[in-house]
Every structure is written in C-alpha cells, then in structure tokens.
Coordinates of C-alpha atoms in Angstrom, one line a residue:
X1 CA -5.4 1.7 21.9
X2 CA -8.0 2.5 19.4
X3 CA -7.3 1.8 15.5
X4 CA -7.0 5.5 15.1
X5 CA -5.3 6.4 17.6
X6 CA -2.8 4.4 16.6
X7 CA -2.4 4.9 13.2
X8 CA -2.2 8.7 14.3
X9 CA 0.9 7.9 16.5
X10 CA 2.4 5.5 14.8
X11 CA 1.6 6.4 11.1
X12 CA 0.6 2.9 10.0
X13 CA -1.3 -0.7 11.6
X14 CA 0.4 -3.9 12.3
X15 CA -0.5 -6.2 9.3
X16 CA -4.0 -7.9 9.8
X17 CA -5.4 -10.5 7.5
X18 CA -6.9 -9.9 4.9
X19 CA -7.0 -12.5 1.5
X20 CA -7.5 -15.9 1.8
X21 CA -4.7 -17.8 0.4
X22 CA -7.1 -19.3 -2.5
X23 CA -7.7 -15.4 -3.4
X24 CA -4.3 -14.6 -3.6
X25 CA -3.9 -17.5 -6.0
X26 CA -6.6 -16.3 -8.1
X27 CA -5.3 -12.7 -7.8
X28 CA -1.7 -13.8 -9.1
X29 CA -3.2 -15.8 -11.9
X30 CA -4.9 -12.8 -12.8
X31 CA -2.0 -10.9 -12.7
X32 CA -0.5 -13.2 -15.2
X33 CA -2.9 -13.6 -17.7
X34 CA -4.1 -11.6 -20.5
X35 CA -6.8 -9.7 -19.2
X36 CA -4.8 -7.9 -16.6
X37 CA -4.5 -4.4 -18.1
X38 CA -1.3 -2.2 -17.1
X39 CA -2.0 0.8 -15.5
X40 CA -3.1 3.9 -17.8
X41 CA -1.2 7.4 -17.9
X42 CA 0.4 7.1 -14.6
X43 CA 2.0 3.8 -12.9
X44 CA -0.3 4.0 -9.8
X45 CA -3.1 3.7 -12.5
X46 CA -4.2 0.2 -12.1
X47 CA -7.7 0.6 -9.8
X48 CA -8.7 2.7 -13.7
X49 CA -7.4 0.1 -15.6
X50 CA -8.0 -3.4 -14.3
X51 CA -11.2 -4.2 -12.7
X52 CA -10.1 -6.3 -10.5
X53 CA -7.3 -4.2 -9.0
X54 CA -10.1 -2.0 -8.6
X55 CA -12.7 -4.2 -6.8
X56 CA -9.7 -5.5 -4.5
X57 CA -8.9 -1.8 -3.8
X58 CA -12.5 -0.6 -3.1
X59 CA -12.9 -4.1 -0.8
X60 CA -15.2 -3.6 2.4
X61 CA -12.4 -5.4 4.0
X62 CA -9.7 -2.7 3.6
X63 CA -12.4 0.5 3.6
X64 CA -13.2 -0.2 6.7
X65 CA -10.1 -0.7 8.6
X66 CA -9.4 2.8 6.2
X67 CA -12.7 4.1 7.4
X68 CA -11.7 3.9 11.2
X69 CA -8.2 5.8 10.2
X70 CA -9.3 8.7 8.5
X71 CA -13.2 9.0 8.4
X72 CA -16.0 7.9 5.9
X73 CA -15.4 10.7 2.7
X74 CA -12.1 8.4 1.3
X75 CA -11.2 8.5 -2.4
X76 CA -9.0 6.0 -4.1
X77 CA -5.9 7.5 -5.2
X78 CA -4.1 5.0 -6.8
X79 CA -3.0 1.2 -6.9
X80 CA 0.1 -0.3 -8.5
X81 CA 1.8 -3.1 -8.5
X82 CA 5.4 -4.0 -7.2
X83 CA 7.5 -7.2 -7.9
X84 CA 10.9 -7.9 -5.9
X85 CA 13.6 -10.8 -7.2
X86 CA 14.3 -12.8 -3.9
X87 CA 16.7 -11.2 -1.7
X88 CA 15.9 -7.5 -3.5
X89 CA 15.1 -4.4 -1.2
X90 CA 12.6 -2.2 -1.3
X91 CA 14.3 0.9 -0.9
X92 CA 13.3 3.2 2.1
X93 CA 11.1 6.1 0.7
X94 CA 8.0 7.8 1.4
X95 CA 5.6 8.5 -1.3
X96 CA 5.4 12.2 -2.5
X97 CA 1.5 12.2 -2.7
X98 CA 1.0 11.1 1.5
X99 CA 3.6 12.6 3.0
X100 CA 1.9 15.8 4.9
X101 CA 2.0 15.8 7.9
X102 CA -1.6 17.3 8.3
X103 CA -2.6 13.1 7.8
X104 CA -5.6 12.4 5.4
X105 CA -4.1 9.6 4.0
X106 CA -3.3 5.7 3.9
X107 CA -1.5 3.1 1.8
X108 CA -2.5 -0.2 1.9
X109 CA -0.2 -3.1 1.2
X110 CA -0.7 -6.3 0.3
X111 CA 1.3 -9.2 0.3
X112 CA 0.2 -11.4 -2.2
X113 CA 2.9 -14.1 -2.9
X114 CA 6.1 -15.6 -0.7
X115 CA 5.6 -13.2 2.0
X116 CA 6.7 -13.1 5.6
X117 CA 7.8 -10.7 8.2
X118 CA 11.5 -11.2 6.9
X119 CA 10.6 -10.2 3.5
X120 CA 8.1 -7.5 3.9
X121 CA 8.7 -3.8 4.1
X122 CA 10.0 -1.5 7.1
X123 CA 8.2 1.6 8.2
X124 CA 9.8 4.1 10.2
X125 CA 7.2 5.1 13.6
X126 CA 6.4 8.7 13.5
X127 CA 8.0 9.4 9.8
X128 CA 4.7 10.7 9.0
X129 CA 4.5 13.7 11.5
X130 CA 8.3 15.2 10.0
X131 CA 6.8 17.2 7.8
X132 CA 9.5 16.0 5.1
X133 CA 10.3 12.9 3.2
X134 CA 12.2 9.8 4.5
X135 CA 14.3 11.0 0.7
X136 CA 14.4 14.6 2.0
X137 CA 15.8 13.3 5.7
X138 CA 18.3 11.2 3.9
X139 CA 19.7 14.1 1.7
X140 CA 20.1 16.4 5.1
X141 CA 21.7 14.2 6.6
X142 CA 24.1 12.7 3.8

C-alpha cells in the first residue's frame, strides 16, 4: 500500500527514521542551553521562535514523507515541545486544529531522547475519519 493510501486509512505512518542519534544529541543540547527560545504567543510557537525548531520542522526529510500524504502546498502550523517524567502518560487526545475529518493535515512526532515502542505514544486507526475528537468520544460515552 502506497504512503498515502495509508495515511488516508489509517490516519497516521508507522514510525520511520529519521535523526541520527548524534543529531538528537545536538538537538537536546540545544534544547538545554540558552539560545533555545520558548515559543511566542501560543505554546505550539516554537518553529517562530527558535531557529532551529524551525529548520528541523521545515527538514526535506519530514516534507517529503508529508508531501506524499497531503500534496506539495503544506504550511507549517506549529511545533512544540513535550517532556514526560519516566513512567508519565501522555493522555489520549486529539488536537483541536487536525481533527476534521475532510484530512489536510499531519503531525509529526519525534522522539528525541529514551524512546522506544513501550514509551512512545498510541494512536487510535481511523480516529481521524469520526468527525469528533478522541475528548468529544470520551465525554459521549462517559
């Protein structure tokens, strides 16, 4: 099955790879030092306020894998950055901003430090044609 097809079915791609570990190192000491600048106005604002984030985020690497999804007019919506404690859930959600169910959209994630399929997130096949929120799905059904 074609990359699009099955991001169309399925609503996302099994994980590919993507950094090197010696840029995720680089990345994360980045992230740590002084020039990484927090996101402006918004929490997703980090590909405006860090470079970097930026340069990562427009990477040929993921635009074309994003490319095959959706077509070649793609605009960068946002980029944040999330931190879990060991053991700590990410809580199932879907993000307000994607969640039509006429497509036109991707997230990208990217695990950038102690990683695996245990700790990683879960998706839900198909969430993305409901027309609703995985939080909207929840509430109907208590």
């Amino acid at each position: 099955m074609s990359i699009s097809k099955n991001f169309d079915q399925f609503g996302y791609l099994s994980p590919f790879p993507l950094l090197e570990r010696a840029e995720c190192r680089q990345l994360m000491r980045h992230i740590k030092s002084s020039h990484f600048r927090p996101p402006m106005d918004w929490y997703k604002g980090l590909a405006i306020s860090d470079p970097i984030i930026r340069e990562l985020a427009l990477d040929e690497r993921i635009c074309s894998v994003v490319r095959k999804c959706l077509g070649n007019s793609i605009d960068l919506w946002g980029a944040n950055l999330v931190t879990r404690k060991p053991g700590q859930s990410h809580p199932w959600h879907s993000d307000f901003e994607s969640s039509s169910p006429k497509g036109g959209f991707a997230s990208v994630w990217i695990g950038l430090q102690n990683v695996s399929s245990r700790t990683s997130f879960s998706l839900i096949a198909g969430s993305h044609l409901t027309g609703r929120t995985v939080q909207e799905t929840r509430h109907a059904h208590d």
